[in-house]
Coordinates of C-alpha atoms in Angstrom, one line a residue:
Chain A
M28 CA -5.3 -46.3 87.1
Y29 CA -6.2 -43.6 84.6
Q30 CA -5.8 -43.2 80.9
L31 CA -5.8 -40.0 78.9
T32 CA -8.4 -39.8 76.0
S33 CA -8.4 -38.0 72.7
G34 CA -10.9 -35.5 74.2
D35 CA -10.9 -33.4 77.4
T36 CA -11.9 -36.2 79.7
I37 CA -9.7 -38.7 81.7
L38 CA -10.7 -42.4 81.6
R39 CA -10.7 -44.1 85.0
L40 CA -10.0 -47.7 84.0
E41 CA -11.5 -49.5 87.0
D42 CA -15.0 -48.6 85.9
N43 CA -14.5 -46.8 82.5
A44 CA -15.8 -43.6 84.0
Y45 CA -15.0 -40.4 82.0
I46 CA -13.8 -37.7 84.4
P47 CA -14.0 -34.1 83.1
Q48 CA -11.1 -31.7 83.8
A49 CA -13.3 -29.6 86.0
P50 CA -12.0 -28.2 89.3
G51 CA -15.4 -28.7 91.0
N52 CA -15.5 -32.4 90.1
R53 CA -14.6 -34.7 93.0
D54 CA -13.1 -37.4 90.9
F55 CA -10.9 -34.9 89.0
R56 CA -9.5 -33.8 92.4
L57 CA -8.8 -37.4 93.3
Y58 CA -7.0 -37.7 89.9
L59 CA -4.9 -34.7 90.7
D60 CA -4.0 -36.2 94.1
W61 CA -3.0 -39.4 92.3
L62 CA -0.8 -37.4 90.0
E63 CA 0.8 -35.6 92.9
E64 CA 1.7 -39.0 94.4
G65 CA 4.0 -39.4 91.3
N66 CA 1.8 -41.5 89.2
T67 CA 1.4 -41.2 85.4
P68 CA -1.7 -41.9 83.4
L69 CA -1.6 -44.2 80.4
P70 CA -1.4 -42.4 77.1
A71 CA -4.5 -42.0 75.0
A72 CA -5.4 -45.1 73.1
P73 CA -4.8 -44.9 69.4
P74 CA -7.9 -44.2 67.4
P75 CA -9.8 -47.4 66.3
P76 CA -9.0 -48.7 62.8
P77 CA -11.4 -47.2 60.3
A78 CA -14.5 -49.3 59.6
P79 CA -15.0 -51.0 56.2
D80 CA -16.6 -48.6 53.8
Y81 CA -17.9 -50.6 50.8
L82 CA -19.4 -47.6 49.2
A83 CA -16.0 -45.9 49.0
F84 CA -14.5 -49.1 47.6
W85 CA -17.2 -49.4 45.0
D86 CA -16.8 -45.7 44.0
A87 CA -13.1 -46.2 43.5
L88 CA -13.6 -49.5 41.7
M89 CA -16.1 -47.9 39.2
V90 CA -13.6 -45.4 37.9
S91 CA -10.7 -47.8 37.7
T92 CA -9.4 -49.5 34.6
V93 CA -9.8 -52.9 36.3
Y94 CA -13.6 -52.4 36.4
A95 CA -13.5 -51.5 32.7
S96 CA -11.5 -54.6 32.0
I97 CA -13.9 -56.9 33.9
R98 CA -16.8 -55.3 32.0
E99 CA -15.2 -55.9 28.7
Q100 CA -14.2 -59.5 29.6
S101 CA -17.8 -60.1 30.7
F102 CA -19.1 -59.3 27.1
V103 CA -17.2 -62.2 25.7
S104 CA -16.9 -64.7 28.6
L105 CA -20.0 -66.3 30.3
P106 CA -17.9 -67.4 33.3
M107 CA -16.6 -63.9 33.8
N108 CA -20.0 -62.5 33.4
T109 CA -21.4 -64.8 36.0
L110 CA -18.6 -64.1 38.4
A111 CA -19.0 -60.4 37.9
T112 CA -22.7 -60.5 38.5
E113 CA -22.1 -62.5 41.7
F114 CA -19.5 -60.0 42.9
I115 CA -21.8 -57.0 42.2
A116 CA -24.5 -58.7 44.3
L117 CA -22.1 -59.5 47.2
I118 CA -20.9 -55.9 47.2
G119 CA -24.5 -54.7 47.1
D120 CA -25.2 -56.6 50.3
A121 CA -22.0 -55.3 51.9
K122 CA -23.0 -51.7 51.1
A123 CA -26.2 -52.5 53.0
G124 CA -24.3 -53.5 56.1
R125 CA -24.3 -57.3 55.5
A126 CA -20.8 -58.1 54.3
N127 CA -20.0 -61.8 53.7
E128 CA -16.3 -61.4 53.7
A129 CA -15.5 -65.1 52.9
A130 CA -17.8 -65.0 49.9
I131 CA -16.4 -61.7 48.7
Q132 CA -12.8 -63.0 49.0
A133 CA -13.8 -66.1 47.1
S134 CA -15.6 -64.2 44.4
M135 CA -12.7 -61.8 44.0
D136 CA -10.2 -64.7 43.8
A137 CA -12.3 -66.4 41.1
I138 CA -12.5 -63.2 39.0
L139 CA -8.7 -62.7 39.2
A140 CA -8.1 -66.4 38.3
T141 CA -10.6 -66.4 35.4
G142 CA -9.8 -63.1 33.8
T143 CA -6.6 -61.4 32.5
F144 CA -5.4 -58.3 34.2
T145 CA -2.3 -56.2 34.0
E146 CA -0.1 -55.4 36.9
E147 CA -1.3 -51.8 36.9
Q148 CA -4.9 -52.9 37.0
L149 CA -4.1 -55.1 40.1
V150 CA -2.5 -52.0 41.7
E151 CA -5.7 -50.1 41.0
L152 CA -7.8 -52.8 42.6
G153 CA -5.6 -52.7 45.7
A154 CA -6.0 -48.9 45.8
A155 CA -9.8 -49.3 45.6
L156 CA -9.7 -51.7 48.6
A157 CA -7.6 -49.3 50.5
A158 CA -10.1 -46.5 49.7
G159 CA -12.8 -48.6 51.4
N160 CA -10.5 -49.6 54.4
L161 CA -10.7 -53.1 53.1
D162 CA -7.0 -53.7 52.4
G163 CA -6.7 -55.3 55.9
I164 CA -9.6 -57.7 55.2
Y165 CA -9.0 -58.9 51.6
T166 CA -5.9 -60.1 49.8
L167 CA -5.2 -60.1 46.1
Chain B
M5 CA -60.2 -6.0 125.6
S6 CA -57.0 -5.8 127.5
T7 CA -53.3 -6.2 126.8
L8 CA -51.2 -8.7 128.6
R9 CA -47.8 -7.1 129.2
A10 CA -44.8 -9.4 129.7
T11 CA -41.2 -10.0 128.5
N12 CA -41.0 -13.7 128.2
F13 CA -43.3 -16.8 128.3
Q14 CA -41.6 -19.8 129.8
H15 CA -42.7 -23.1 131.2
A16 CA -42.2 -23.4 134.9
S17 CA -39.8 -26.4 134.4
A18 CA -38.0 -25.1 131.3
T19 CA -34.6 -23.4 131.3
N20 CA -35.4 -21.1 128.5
P21 CA -38.4 -19.1 127.5
A22 CA -40.6 -20.4 124.7
I23 CA -41.5 -16.9 123.5
V24 CA -39.3 -13.9 123.9
L25 CA -41.1 -10.5 123.4
A26 CA -39.0 -7.7 121.9
T27 CA -39.4 -4.0 122.7
D28 CA -40.3 -3.3 119.0
G29 CA -43.4 -5.4 119.3
S30 CA -42.1 -8.5 117.6
A31 CA -41.5 -11.9 119.2
T32 CA -39.1 -14.8 118.8
A33 CA -40.6 -18.2 119.5
N34 CA -39.2 -21.7 119.8
V35 CA -42.1 -23.6 118.2
S36 CA -41.6 -27.4 118.0
A37 CA -44.4 -28.1 115.5
I38 CA -47.5 -26.7 113.9
N39 CA -50.4 -29.1 114.3
G40 CA -47.8 -31.8 114.9
G41 CA -46.1 -31.4 111.6
P42 CA -43.0 -29.5 110.4
L43 CA -42.9 -25.7 110.8
A44 CA -42.4 -25.1 107.1
G45 CA -41.0 -26.8 104.0
F46 CA -37.3 -27.4 103.5
R47 CA -36.3 -27.0 107.1
N48 CA -34.2 -30.1 106.8
A49 CA -30.8 -29.5 105.1
I50 CA -30.2 -33.3 104.9
I51 CA -31.2 -34.8 101.5
N52 CA -32.5 -38.3 101.6
G53 CA -32.6 -38.3 105.4
N54 CA -35.3 -41.0 105.2
F55 CA -33.1 -43.3 103.1
D56 CA -35.8 -43.7 100.5
I57 CA -33.5 -43.3 97.5
W58 CA -30.7 -45.7 96.6
Q59 CA -29.8 -45.1 92.9
R60 CA -26.4 -46.8 93.1
G61 CA -27.6 -50.1 94.7
T62 CA -28.5 -51.3 98.2
S63 CA -25.2 -52.6 99.8
F64 CA -21.8 -51.0 99.8
T65 CA -18.5 -52.0 101.5
G66 CA -16.1 -49.4 100.2
N67 CA -15.2 -45.9 101.3
E68 CA -17.8 -44.6 98.9
Y69 CA -21.2 -43.1 98.4
G70 CA -24.0 -45.6 99.0
A71 CA -27.5 -44.4 99.7
D72 CA -28.0 -41.2 97.7
R73 CA -26.1 -38.3 99.3
W74 CA -24.7 -40.6 102.1
V75 CA -21.0 -41.6 102.3
N76 CA -19.8 -44.8 103.9
V77 CA -16.6 -43.2 105.3
R78 CA -14.2 -45.7 106.6
T79 CA -10.5 -45.9 107.0
G80 CA -8.9 -49.2 108.1
T81 CA -12.0 -50.3 109.8
T82 CA -14.5 -52.2 107.6
C83 CA -18.1 -51.1 107.3
T84 CA -21.0 -52.3 105.1
M85 CA -23.8 -49.8 104.4
A86 CA -27.0 -51.6 103.5
R87 CA -30.7 -50.7 103.0
I88 CA -33.2 -52.2 105.4
S89 CA -36.8 -52.4 104.2
W90 CA -39.7 -52.2 106.5
A91 CA -43.3 -53.5 106.3
L92 CA -46.0 -50.8 106.3
G93 CA -46.3 -49.3 109.6
A94 CA -43.3 -51.1 111.1
A95 CA -40.6 -48.6 110.3
P96 CA -39.0 -46.6 113.1
G97 CA -39.9 -42.9 113.4
E98 CA -42.6 -41.3 111.4
N99 CA -43.8 -43.8 108.7
G100 CA -40.6 -44.5 106.8
A101 CA -40.1 -47.4 104.4
F102 CA -36.3 -47.9 104.7
S103 CA -33.5 -47.3 107.2
C104 CA -29.7 -47.6 106.8
R105 CA -27.7 -50.3 108.5
L106 CA -23.9 -49.9 109.2
T107 CA -22.2 -53.1 110.1
V108 CA -18.8 -52.1 111.5
G109 CA -15.8 -54.3 111.9
S110 CA -13.3 -52.2 113.9
V111 CA -9.6 -52.5 113.2
A112 CA -7.3 -51.0 115.8
G113 CA -5.4 -48.0 114.7
A114 CA -5.2 -44.3 115.7
G115 CA -6.2 -43.3 112.2
N116 CA -8.9 -45.9 111.7
A117 CA -12.5 -44.9 111.8
S118 CA -16.0 -45.4 110.5
N119 CA -18.8 -42.8 110.1
L120 CA -21.9 -42.1 108.1
S121 CA -21.5 -38.7 106.4
Q122 CA -23.6 -36.3 104.4
R123 CA -21.8 -33.4 102.7
I124 CA -24.0 -30.4 102.4
E125 CA -23.3 -27.9 99.6
G126 CA -22.1 -24.5 100.8
V127 CA -20.0 -23.8 103.9
S128 CA -22.3 -20.9 104.6
T129 CA -25.1 -23.3 105.4
F130 CA -26.3 -22.4 108.9
A131 CA -23.1 -20.4 109.6
G132 CA -23.3 -18.5 112.9
Q133 CA -26.6 -20.3 113.8
Q134 CA -27.7 -22.7 116.3
V135 CA -28.8 -26.0 114.7
T136 CA -30.4 -29.2 115.8
I137 CA -29.5 -32.7 114.6
S138 CA -32.0 -35.4 115.1
F139 CA -32.3 -39.0 114.0
W140 CA -33.6 -42.4 115.0
A141 CA -31.1 -45.0 115.9
K142 CA -30.5 -48.4 117.5
A143 CA -27.6 -50.8 117.8
D144 CA -27.0 -54.5 118.4
A145 CA -26.2 -53.7 122.0
S146 CA -26.1 -50.6 124.1
K147 CA -23.2 -48.7 122.5
P148 CA -21.9 -45.1 122.3
I149 CA -21.9 -43.2 119.0
A150 CA -20.8 -39.6 118.3
V151 CA -22.0 -36.8 116.1
D152 CA -20.2 -33.7 114.8
L153 CA -20.3 -31.2 112.1
Q154 CA -17.4 -30.0 109.9
Q155 CA -16.9 -26.8 107.9
F156 CA -14.8 -27.3 104.8
F157 CA -13.9 -24.2 102.8
G158 CA -13.0 -26.0 99.6
S159 CA -10.0 -26.8 97.6
G160 CA -8.0 -24.8 95.1
G161 CA -6.4 -21.5 95.9
S162 CA -5.8 -20.8 99.6
P163 CA -9.0 -21.7 101.5
S164 CA -9.3 -21.3 105.2
A165 CA -8.6 -24.3 107.4
T166 CA -11.2 -27.0 107.9
V167 CA -13.1 -26.7 111.2
D168 CA -13.8 -30.2 112.8
G169 CA -15.7 -31.2 115.8
I170 CA -18.5 -28.7 115.7
G171 CA -21.0 -29.8 118.4
A172 CA -19.0 -33.0 118.9
T173 CA -21.2 -35.1 121.2
K174 CA -20.9 -38.7 122.3
F175 CA -24.0 -40.5 123.7
T176 CA -25.2 -44.1 124.1
I177 CA -27.9 -45.6 121.9
S178 CA -30.0 -48.6 123.0
T179 CA -31.2 -51.7 121.2
T180 CA -34.6 -50.2 120.5
W181 CA -35.4 -47.5 118.1
T182 CA -35.2 -44.1 119.8
K183 CA -35.0 -40.6 118.5
Y184 CA -31.8 -38.8 119.5
T185 CA -31.2 -35.0 119.4
V186 CA -28.0 -33.0 119.4
T187 CA -27.8 -29.2 119.4
A188 CA -24.8 -27.3 118.1
T189 CA -23.8 -23.8 117.1
I190 CA -22.0 -23.6 113.8
P191 CA -19.3 -20.9 113.7
S192 CA -19.6 -17.8 111.6
V193 CA -17.8 -17.8 108.3
S194 CA -17.2 -14.1 108.3
G195 CA -13.6 -13.3 107.4
K196 CA -13.0 -16.8 106.1
T197 CA -11.7 -17.6 102.5
L198 CA -13.3 -20.0 100.1
G199 CA -11.2 -22.3 97.8
S200 CA -11.5 -21.7 94.1
D201 CA -12.9 -25.1 93.1
G202 CA -16.5 -24.5 94.3
N203 CA -16.7 -27.5 96.5
D204 CA -17.1 -25.9 100.0
R205 CA -19.5 -27.6 102.3
I206 CA -20.5 -28.6 105.8
T207 CA -20.6 -32.2 106.7
L208 CA -22.7 -34.1 109.2
R209 CA -20.9 -37.1 110.5
I210 CA -22.4 -39.9 112.7
W211 CA -19.4 -41.8 114.1
F212 CA -19.4 -45.5 115.1
D213 CA -15.7 -46.2 115.4
A214 CA -12.9 -43.7 115.9
G215 CA -9.2 -44.1 116.5
S216 CA -7.6 -41.6 118.8
N217 CA -6.8 -39.2 115.9
F218 CA -10.5 -38.4 115.8
N219 CA -10.9 -37.7 119.6
S220 CA -11.7 -34.1 119.1
S221 CA -14.3 -34.8 116.5
T222 CA -16.0 -37.6 118.5
N223 CA -15.6 -36.5 122.1
T224 CA -13.3 -39.5 122.5
L225 CA -15.6 -42.1 121.1
G226 CA -13.0 -44.8 120.9
Q227 CA -13.1 -48.0 118.8
Q228 CA -15.8 -50.7 118.6
S229 CA -17.5 -53.0 116.3
G230 CA -21.2 -53.4 116.0
T231 CA -24.4 -53.1 113.9
F232 CA -25.9 -49.6 113.9
D233 CA -29.3 -48.7 112.4
I234 CA -30.0 -45.1 111.4
S235 CA -33.2 -43.5 110.1
Q236 CA -34.9 -40.1 109.5
V237 CA -31.9 -37.8 109.9
Q238 CA -32.6 -34.1 110.1
L239 CA -30.4 -31.0 110.4
E240 CA -32.4 -27.9 110.9
P241 CA -32.0 -24.4 112.2
G242 CA -33.0 -23.6 115.8
P243 CA -32.7 -25.3 119.2
V244 CA -35.7 -27.6 118.8
A245 CA -36.0 -30.9 116.9
T246 CA -39.2 -30.6 114.9
P247 CA -40.9 -33.6 113.4
F248 CA -39.1 -35.2 110.5
E249 CA -39.8 -33.3 107.3
R250 CA -41.4 -35.6 104.7
R251 CA -40.9 -34.0 101.2
P252 CA -42.6 -35.4 98.1
I253 CA -40.6 -38.4 96.8
G254 CA -40.3 -36.7 93.4
T255 CA -38.8 -33.6 95.0
E256 CA -36.4 -35.7 97.1
L257 CA -35.3 -37.6 94.1
A258 CA -34.7 -34.4 92.1
L259 CA -32.6 -33.1 95.0
C260 CA -30.5 -36.3 94.9
Q261 CA -30.1 -36.1 91.2
R262 CA -28.3 -32.7 91.4
Y263 CA -25.4 -34.8 92.7
Y264 CA -25.9 -38.3 91.2
F265 CA -28.1 -39.7 88.4
R266 CA -28.5 -43.1 87.0
N267 CA -30.7 -44.5 84.3
N268 CA -30.3 -48.2 83.6
N269 CA -33.7 -49.0 82.1
S270 CA -32.0 -50.5 79.0
N271 CA -32.5 -49.3 75.5
L272 CA -32.6 -45.7 76.6
S273 CA -32.0 -44.7 73.0
R274 CA -31.1 -46.4 69.7
T275 CA -29.4 -44.8 66.7
R276 CA -29.0 -46.5 63.4
N277 CA -26.5 -45.5 60.8
Y278 CA -28.5 -44.9 57.6
A279 CA -25.5 -43.3 55.8
A280 CA -23.9 -45.0 52.9
G281 CA -20.6 -46.1 54.4
S282 CA -19.4 -46.1 58.0
A283 CA -20.1 -43.2 60.3
D284 CA -20.0 -41.9 63.9
V285 CA -23.2 -42.5 65.8
F286 CA -24.2 -39.8 68.3
F287 CA -26.3 -39.7 71.4
F288 CA -27.4 -36.6 73.2
Y289 CA -28.7 -37.2 76.7
A290 CA -30.1 -34.4 78.9
W291 CA -29.9 -34.9 82.7
P292 CA -33.3 -34.6 84.5
V293 CA -31.9 -31.7 86.6
T294 CA -28.9 -29.4 86.3
L295 CA -26.0 -31.0 88.1
R296 CA -23.9 -29.4 90.8
A297 CA -20.7 -29.6 88.7
T298 CA -19.6 -31.1 85.4
P299 CA -20.1 -34.8 86.2
T300 CA -18.0 -38.0 85.9
V301 CA -19.9 -40.2 83.5
T302 CA -20.2 -43.8 82.7
A303 CA -22.3 -45.1 79.8
A304 CA -23.0 -48.6 78.5
G305 CA -24.1 -49.5 75.1
D306 CA -24.1 -52.3 72.5
I307 CA -23.8 -52.6 68.7
N308 CA -26.6 -54.6 67.0
D309 CA -27.6 -56.1 70.4
G310 CA -24.1 -57.5 70.7
A311 CA -21.7 -57.5 73.6
S312 CA -21.9 -54.5 76.0
F313 CA -19.3 -51.8 75.8
T314 CA -18.4 -49.0 78.1
T315 CA -15.8 -47.0 76.2
W316 CA -16.8 -44.3 73.7
D317 CA -15.0 -42.4 71.0
I318 CA -16.5 -39.1 72.1
N319 CA -17.7 -38.5 75.7
I320 CA -18.4 -34.8 76.5
P321 CA -20.3 -34.3 79.8
S322 CA -21.6 -31.0 81.0
K323 CA -23.8 -30.0 83.9
E324 CA -26.9 -30.0 81.6
N325 CA -26.3 -32.9 79.3
L326 CA -24.0 -35.6 77.7
L327 CA -22.8 -36.0 74.2
L328 CA -21.6 -39.5 73.3
A329 CA -20.4 -41.0 70.0
K330 CA -19.3 -44.4 68.8
S331 CA -17.2 -44.4 65.7
N332 CA -17.0 -46.6 62.6
I333 CA -20.5 -47.9 62.7
S334 CA -21.3 -49.6 59.4
T335 CA -24.3 -48.8 57.3
L336 CA -27.6 -50.0 58.8
Q337 CA -25.9 -51.1 62.1
F338 CA -27.5 -49.6 65.2
V339 CA -26.1 -48.6 68.6
D340 CA -28.1 -48.9 71.8
L341 CA -27.5 -46.7 74.8
N342 CA -28.4 -48.9 77.8
E343 CA -27.2 -47.1 80.9
V344 CA -25.8 -43.8 81.9
T345 CA -24.6 -42.5 85.3
A346 CA -23.5 -39.0 86.2
S347 CA -21.7 -38.1 89.5
A348 CA -21.3 -34.6 90.6
E349 CA -20.9 -35.4 94.3
L350 CA -19.0 -33.3 96.8

């Protein structure tokens, strides 16, 4: 069985061999023979989901009003200040390739439960998560 | 000082002259060896005729390439191709280290067969010439085998028809290692048409089991089971079997690698994503020799020493090199390339 790829090669599924569409290639001729027998290759696999990009998330968060709100609330609330500091540290680790997803989710939940945010600010936070391909990982 | 004038020099018991003198002052000689060795380098058109190189492994049961450049051709009938190792000085022939064993389980059927084949690039090879095939062989009992050559003009376009059964010869081999010789004349290719795919070739076939469909290629070998050992195969121009040509092992390996290459030494290369954010991680791998054709490629890797994977987001092979990429690698993650193979076989 064969599968098309997003490139110019054909994937032979029995051994994950990539076969070029080159007439002089023996395996490509066998593939053409297989097609002539009436067979059809599987379509190309969809591209893999984008990887988490914590830097993009952080960049989007920094310019949002929700970040400004957390910052302002941290001036007057020690709990919010502590939670925000913890969150910044967790995102710093994530940007370095060591994301602790459970801890980040818990930190984000605590910030949202402790502080006061408008509906628009929550939408902006969701958009920042989406910018970092994190909207499938974290919930608000 | 005097001049000996003659036309030919021939042994009293021989049927043909060893030296034929021409009127222009030149001579044609059938010389079997120089100082007991080969006449000159690269007389043998067979690659890995000594079965020294087994990049793919050492035992094969499918209708597939096994020992480098050798195909375990079987239809219906079963056949296992395996490497046999020899102690120093114990090998058959002229100081080999390995031989090839074919264990054949015949299955009755006109279209069923088993042979050991080598496909030699270029249908013009030895065209219009007399050639000599020689090899060492033995079997588990006294049994017939057959040898022939085939001219294949390629695929694509409108190539000339394949010519089978060139020099088809059946003979009996014994249970002790013996050198066998077959002489054949390969037809001219003048006026023939090549296919457009660039895969024309001649093929040497050593037959062990052959249904009646293959009578013309095997001189009616017939069907049989058995264990057959083959060593030091040579196909050379001329009517004489010269001593087996021993090429440097590095040269022989390079000749094999034009058609198949494997490197599985683990951690061939490691690339880490130092970018801020996820990125594609690329590998560029140059083959040790230019391949015959754009190859079929397999490649194995892992992410951060995790589970092995064999699918890639970018895989672009060429005759000279390979470009691979794995997508969505997070910051500071690394990807190892652990094994690559490239097949450009005929």
